[in-house]
PDB file of C-alpha atoms in Angstrom:
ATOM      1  CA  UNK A  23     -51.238  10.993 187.294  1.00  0.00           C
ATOM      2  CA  UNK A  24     -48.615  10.939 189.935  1.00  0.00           C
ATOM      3  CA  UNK A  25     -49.285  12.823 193.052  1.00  0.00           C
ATOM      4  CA  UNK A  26     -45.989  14.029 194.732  1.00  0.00           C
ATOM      5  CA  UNK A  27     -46.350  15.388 198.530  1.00  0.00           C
ATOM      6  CA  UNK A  28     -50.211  15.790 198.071  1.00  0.00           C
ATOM      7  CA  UNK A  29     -49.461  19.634 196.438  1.00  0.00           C
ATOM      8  CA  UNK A  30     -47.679  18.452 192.610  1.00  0.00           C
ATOM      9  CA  UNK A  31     -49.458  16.417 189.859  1.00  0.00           C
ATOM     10  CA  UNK A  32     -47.692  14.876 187.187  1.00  0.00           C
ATOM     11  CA  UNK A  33     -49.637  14.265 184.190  1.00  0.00           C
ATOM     12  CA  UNK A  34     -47.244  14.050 181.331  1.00  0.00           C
ATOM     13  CA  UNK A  35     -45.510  10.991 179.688  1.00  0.00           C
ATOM     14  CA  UNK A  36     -42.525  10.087 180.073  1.00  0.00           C
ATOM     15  CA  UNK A  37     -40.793   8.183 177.609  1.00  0.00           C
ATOM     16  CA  UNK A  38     -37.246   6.821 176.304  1.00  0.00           C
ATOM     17  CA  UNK A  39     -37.334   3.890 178.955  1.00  0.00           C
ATOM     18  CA  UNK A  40     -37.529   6.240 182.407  1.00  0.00           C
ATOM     19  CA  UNK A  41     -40.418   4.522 184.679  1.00  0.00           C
ATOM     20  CA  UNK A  42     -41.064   6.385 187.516  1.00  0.00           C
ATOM     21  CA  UNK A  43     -41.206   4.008 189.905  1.00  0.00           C
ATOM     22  CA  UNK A  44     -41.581   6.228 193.275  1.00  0.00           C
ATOM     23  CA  UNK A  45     -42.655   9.711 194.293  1.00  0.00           C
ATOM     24  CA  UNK A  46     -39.811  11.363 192.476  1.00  0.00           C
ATOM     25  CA  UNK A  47     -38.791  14.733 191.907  1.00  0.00           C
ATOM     26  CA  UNK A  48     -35.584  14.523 189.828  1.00  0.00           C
ATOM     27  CA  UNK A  49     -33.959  11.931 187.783  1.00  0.00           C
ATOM     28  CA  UNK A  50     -30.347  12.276 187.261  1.00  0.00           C
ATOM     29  CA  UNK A  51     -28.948  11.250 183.730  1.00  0.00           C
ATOM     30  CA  UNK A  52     -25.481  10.464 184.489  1.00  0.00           C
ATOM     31  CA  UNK A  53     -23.111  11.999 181.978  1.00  0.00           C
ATOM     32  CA  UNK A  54     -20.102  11.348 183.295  1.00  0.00           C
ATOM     33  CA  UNK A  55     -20.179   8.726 186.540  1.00  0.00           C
ATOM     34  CA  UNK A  56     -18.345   9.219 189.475  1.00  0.00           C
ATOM     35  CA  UNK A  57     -15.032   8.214 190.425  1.00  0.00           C
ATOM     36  CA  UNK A  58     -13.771   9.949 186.902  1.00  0.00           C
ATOM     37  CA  UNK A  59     -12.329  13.197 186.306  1.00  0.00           C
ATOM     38  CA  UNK A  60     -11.111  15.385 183.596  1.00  0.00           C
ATOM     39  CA  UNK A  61      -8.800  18.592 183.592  1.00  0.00           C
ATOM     40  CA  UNK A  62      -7.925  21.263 181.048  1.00  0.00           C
ATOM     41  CA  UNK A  63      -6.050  24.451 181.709  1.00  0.00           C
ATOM     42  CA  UNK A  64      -7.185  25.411 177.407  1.00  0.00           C
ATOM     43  CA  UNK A  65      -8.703  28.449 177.005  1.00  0.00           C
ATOM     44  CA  UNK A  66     -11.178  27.280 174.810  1.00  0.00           C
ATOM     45  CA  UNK A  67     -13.621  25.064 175.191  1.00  0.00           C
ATOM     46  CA  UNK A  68     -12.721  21.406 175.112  1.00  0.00           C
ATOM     47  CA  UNK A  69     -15.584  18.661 174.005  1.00  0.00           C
ATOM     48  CA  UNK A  70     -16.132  16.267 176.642  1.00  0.00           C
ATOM     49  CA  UNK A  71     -17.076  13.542 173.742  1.00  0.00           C
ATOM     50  CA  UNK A  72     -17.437  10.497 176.152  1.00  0.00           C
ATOM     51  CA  UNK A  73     -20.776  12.494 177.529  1.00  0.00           C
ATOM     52  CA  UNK A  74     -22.339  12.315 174.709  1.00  0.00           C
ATOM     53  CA  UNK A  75     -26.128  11.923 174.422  1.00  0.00           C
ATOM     54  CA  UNK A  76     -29.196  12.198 172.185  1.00  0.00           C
ATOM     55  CA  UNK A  77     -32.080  14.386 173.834  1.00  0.00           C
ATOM     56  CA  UNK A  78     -35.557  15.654 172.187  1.00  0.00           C
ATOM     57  CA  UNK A  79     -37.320  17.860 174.547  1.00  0.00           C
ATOM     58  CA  UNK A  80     -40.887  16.555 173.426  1.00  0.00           C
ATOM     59  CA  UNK A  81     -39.800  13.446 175.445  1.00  0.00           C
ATOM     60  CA  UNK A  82     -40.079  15.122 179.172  1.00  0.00           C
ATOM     61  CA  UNK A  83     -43.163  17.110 178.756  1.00  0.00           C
ATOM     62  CA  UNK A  84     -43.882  19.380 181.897  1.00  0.00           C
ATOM     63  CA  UNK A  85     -40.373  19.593 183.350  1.00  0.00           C
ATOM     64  CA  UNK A  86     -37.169  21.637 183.330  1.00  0.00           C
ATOM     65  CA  UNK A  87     -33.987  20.202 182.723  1.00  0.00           C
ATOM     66  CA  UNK A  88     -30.807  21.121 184.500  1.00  0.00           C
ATOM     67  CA  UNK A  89     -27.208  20.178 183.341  1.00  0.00           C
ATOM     68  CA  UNK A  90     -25.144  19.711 186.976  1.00  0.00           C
ATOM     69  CA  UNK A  91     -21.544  19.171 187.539  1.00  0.00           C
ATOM     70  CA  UNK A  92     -19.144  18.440 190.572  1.00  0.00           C
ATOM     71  CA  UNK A  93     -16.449  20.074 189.902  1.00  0.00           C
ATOM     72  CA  UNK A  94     -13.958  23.222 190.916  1.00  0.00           C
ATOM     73  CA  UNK A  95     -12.276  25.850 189.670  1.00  0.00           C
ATOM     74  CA  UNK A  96      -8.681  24.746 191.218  1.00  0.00           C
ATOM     75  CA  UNK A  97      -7.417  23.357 194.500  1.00  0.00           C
ATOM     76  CA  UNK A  98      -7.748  25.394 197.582  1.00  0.00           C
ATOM     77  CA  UNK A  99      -5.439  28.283 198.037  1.00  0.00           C
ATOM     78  CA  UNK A 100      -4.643  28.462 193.753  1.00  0.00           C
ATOM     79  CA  UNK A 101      -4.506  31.538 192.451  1.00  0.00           C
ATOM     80  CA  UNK A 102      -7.959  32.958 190.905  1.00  0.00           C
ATOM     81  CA  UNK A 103      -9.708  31.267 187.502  1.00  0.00           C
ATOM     82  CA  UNK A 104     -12.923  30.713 186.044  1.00  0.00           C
ATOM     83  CA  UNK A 105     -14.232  27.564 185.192  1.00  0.00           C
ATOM     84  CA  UNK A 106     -16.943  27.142 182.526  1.00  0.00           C
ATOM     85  CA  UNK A 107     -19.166  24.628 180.964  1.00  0.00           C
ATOM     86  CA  UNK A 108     -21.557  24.563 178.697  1.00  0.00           C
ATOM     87  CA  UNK A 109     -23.842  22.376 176.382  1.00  0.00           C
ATOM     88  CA  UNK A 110     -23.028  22.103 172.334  1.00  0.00           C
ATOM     89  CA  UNK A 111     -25.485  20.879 170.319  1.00  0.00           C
ATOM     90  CA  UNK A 112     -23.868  18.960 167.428  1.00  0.00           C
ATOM     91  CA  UNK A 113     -26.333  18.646 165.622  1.00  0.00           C
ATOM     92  CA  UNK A 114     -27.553  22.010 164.624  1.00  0.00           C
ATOM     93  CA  UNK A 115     -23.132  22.697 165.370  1.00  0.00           C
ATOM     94  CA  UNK A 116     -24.387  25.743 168.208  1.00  0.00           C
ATOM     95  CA  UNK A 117     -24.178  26.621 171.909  1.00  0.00           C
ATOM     96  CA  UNK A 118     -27.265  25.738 173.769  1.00  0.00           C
ATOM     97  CA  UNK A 119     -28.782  29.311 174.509  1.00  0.00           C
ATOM     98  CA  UNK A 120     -28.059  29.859 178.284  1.00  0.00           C
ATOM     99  CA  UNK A 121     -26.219  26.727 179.100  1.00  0.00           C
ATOM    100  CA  UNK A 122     -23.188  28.183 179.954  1.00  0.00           C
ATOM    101  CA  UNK A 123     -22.214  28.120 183.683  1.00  0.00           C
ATOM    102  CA  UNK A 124     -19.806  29.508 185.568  1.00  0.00           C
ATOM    103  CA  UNK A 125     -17.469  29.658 188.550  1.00  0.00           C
ATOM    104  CA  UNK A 126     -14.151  30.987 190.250  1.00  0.00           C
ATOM    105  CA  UNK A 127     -14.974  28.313 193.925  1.00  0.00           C
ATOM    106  CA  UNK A 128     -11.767  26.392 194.098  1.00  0.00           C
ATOM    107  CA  UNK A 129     -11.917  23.295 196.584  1.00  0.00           C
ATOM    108  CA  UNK A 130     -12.247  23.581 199.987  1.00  0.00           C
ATOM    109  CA  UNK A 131     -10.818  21.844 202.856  1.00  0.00           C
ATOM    110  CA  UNK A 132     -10.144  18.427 202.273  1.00  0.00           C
ATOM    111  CA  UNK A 133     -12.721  16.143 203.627  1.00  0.00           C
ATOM    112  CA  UNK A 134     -16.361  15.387 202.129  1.00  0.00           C
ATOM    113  CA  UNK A 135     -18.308  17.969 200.244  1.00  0.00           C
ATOM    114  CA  UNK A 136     -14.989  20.481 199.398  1.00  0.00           C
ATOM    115  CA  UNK A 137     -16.184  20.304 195.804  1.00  0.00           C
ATOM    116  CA  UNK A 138     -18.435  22.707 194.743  1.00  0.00           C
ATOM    117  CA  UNK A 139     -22.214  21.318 193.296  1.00  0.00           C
ATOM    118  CA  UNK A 140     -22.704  23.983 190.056  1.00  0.00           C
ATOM    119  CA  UNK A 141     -26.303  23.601 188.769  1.00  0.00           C
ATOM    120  CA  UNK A 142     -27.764  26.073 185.439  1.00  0.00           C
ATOM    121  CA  UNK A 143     -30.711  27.197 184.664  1.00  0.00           C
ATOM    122  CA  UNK A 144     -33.540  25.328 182.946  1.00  0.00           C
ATOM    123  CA  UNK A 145     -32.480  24.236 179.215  1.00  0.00           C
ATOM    124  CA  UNK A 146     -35.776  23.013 178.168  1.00  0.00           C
ATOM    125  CA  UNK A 147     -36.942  26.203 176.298  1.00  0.00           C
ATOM    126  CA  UNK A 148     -33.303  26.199 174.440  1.00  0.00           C
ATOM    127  CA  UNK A 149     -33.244  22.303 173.323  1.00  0.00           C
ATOM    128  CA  UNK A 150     -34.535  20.755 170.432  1.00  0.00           C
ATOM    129  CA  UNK A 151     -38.149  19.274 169.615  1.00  0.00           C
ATOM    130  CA  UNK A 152     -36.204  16.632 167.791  1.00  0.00           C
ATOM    131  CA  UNK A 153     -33.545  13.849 168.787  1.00  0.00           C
ATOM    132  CA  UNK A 154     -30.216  16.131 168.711  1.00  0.00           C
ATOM    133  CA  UNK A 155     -27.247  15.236 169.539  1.00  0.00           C
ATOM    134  CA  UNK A 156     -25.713  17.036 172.544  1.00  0.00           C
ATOM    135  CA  UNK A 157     -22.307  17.256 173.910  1.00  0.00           C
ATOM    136  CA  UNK A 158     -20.595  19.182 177.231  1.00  0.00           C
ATOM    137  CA  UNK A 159     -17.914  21.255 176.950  1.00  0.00           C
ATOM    138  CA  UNK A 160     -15.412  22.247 179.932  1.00  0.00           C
ATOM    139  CA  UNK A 161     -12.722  25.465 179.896  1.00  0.00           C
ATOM    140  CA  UNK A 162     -10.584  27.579 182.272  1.00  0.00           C
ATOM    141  CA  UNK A 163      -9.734  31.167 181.459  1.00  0.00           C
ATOM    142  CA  UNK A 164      -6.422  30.984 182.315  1.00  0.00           C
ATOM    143  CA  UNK A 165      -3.757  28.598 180.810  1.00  0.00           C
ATOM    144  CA  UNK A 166      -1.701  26.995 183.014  1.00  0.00           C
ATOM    145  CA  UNK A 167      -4.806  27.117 185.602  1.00  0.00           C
ATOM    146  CA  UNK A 168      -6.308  23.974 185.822  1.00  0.00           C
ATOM    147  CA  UNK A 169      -9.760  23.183 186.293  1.00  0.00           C
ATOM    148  CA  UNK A 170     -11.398  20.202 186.886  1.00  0.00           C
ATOM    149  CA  UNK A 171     -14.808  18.219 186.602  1.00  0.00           C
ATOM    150  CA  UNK A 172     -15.745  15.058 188.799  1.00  0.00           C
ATOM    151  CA  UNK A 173     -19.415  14.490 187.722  1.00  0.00           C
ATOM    152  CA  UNK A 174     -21.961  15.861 185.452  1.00  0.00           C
ATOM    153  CA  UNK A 175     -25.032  15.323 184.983  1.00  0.00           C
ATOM    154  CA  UNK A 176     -28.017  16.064 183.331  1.00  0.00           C
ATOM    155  CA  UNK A 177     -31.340  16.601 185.689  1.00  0.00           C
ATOM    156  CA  UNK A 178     -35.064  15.948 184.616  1.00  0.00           C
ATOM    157  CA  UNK A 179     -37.216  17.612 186.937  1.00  0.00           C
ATOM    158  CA  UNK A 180     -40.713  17.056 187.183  1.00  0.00           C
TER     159      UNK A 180
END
């Protein structure tokens, strides 16, 4: 058992080659490093196949697991849009139940942190007890407003 801040106990396994190796609370899966970027103005949504990954939710007993992306929904000053993202599982060929997330913050200033840190809500309950394949997926709801992702990620929390 793990003790984290004397008031959390971890008791589960953790598997797939994650050691928890200090008094963690969240491991970041990187889907798509930093330093990238992709862009669609499409109005439907567009696989982001490089991000693929194999998950089975038996794996991270005990936890919630967040998909989180740096991102925004235009430069500062653009005219309104929505960007949204979601999780596809290709296996079963389906939207993850609730993945979907949303928003119409365009950059800010420039300078550090004028991109806007989008986090969902816990997936576990909505993946797969088996080893599915999973996929993001990335749209505006405009065309010819762009939208853009930096990083995404997918969270373990324990």
């Amino acid at each position: 058992a793990i003790t984290i801040a004397s008031a959390t106990t971890f008791t589960g396994t953790v598997t797939k080659g994650v050691a928890v190796v200090s008094f963690v609370k969240e491991i970041y899966l990187s889907l798509m490093a930093r330093g990238s970027s992709v862009f669609t103005d499409a109005t439907t949504f567009q696989n982001l196949n490089f991000c693929e990954f194999i998950f089975n939710k038996n794996d991270y007993p005990n936890t919630s697991v967040y998909l989180e992306a740096i991102c925004r929904a235009g430069a500062n000053g653009d005219p309104l849009r929505t960007l949204s993202i979601d999780l596809y599982n290709v296996t079963t060929s389906a939207s993850v139940t609730g993945s979907e997330m949303t928003t119409t913050s365009t950059e800010g200033a420039a300078g550090p942190g004028s991109l806007v840190r989008l986090r969902g809500s816990d997936l576990l309950g909505n993946l797969a007890a088996s080893a599915d394949t999973y996929i993001p997926r990335y749209k505006s709801d405009t065309a010819t407003r762009f939208v853009d992702i930096y990083k995404l990620d997918l969270i373990v929390r324990f």
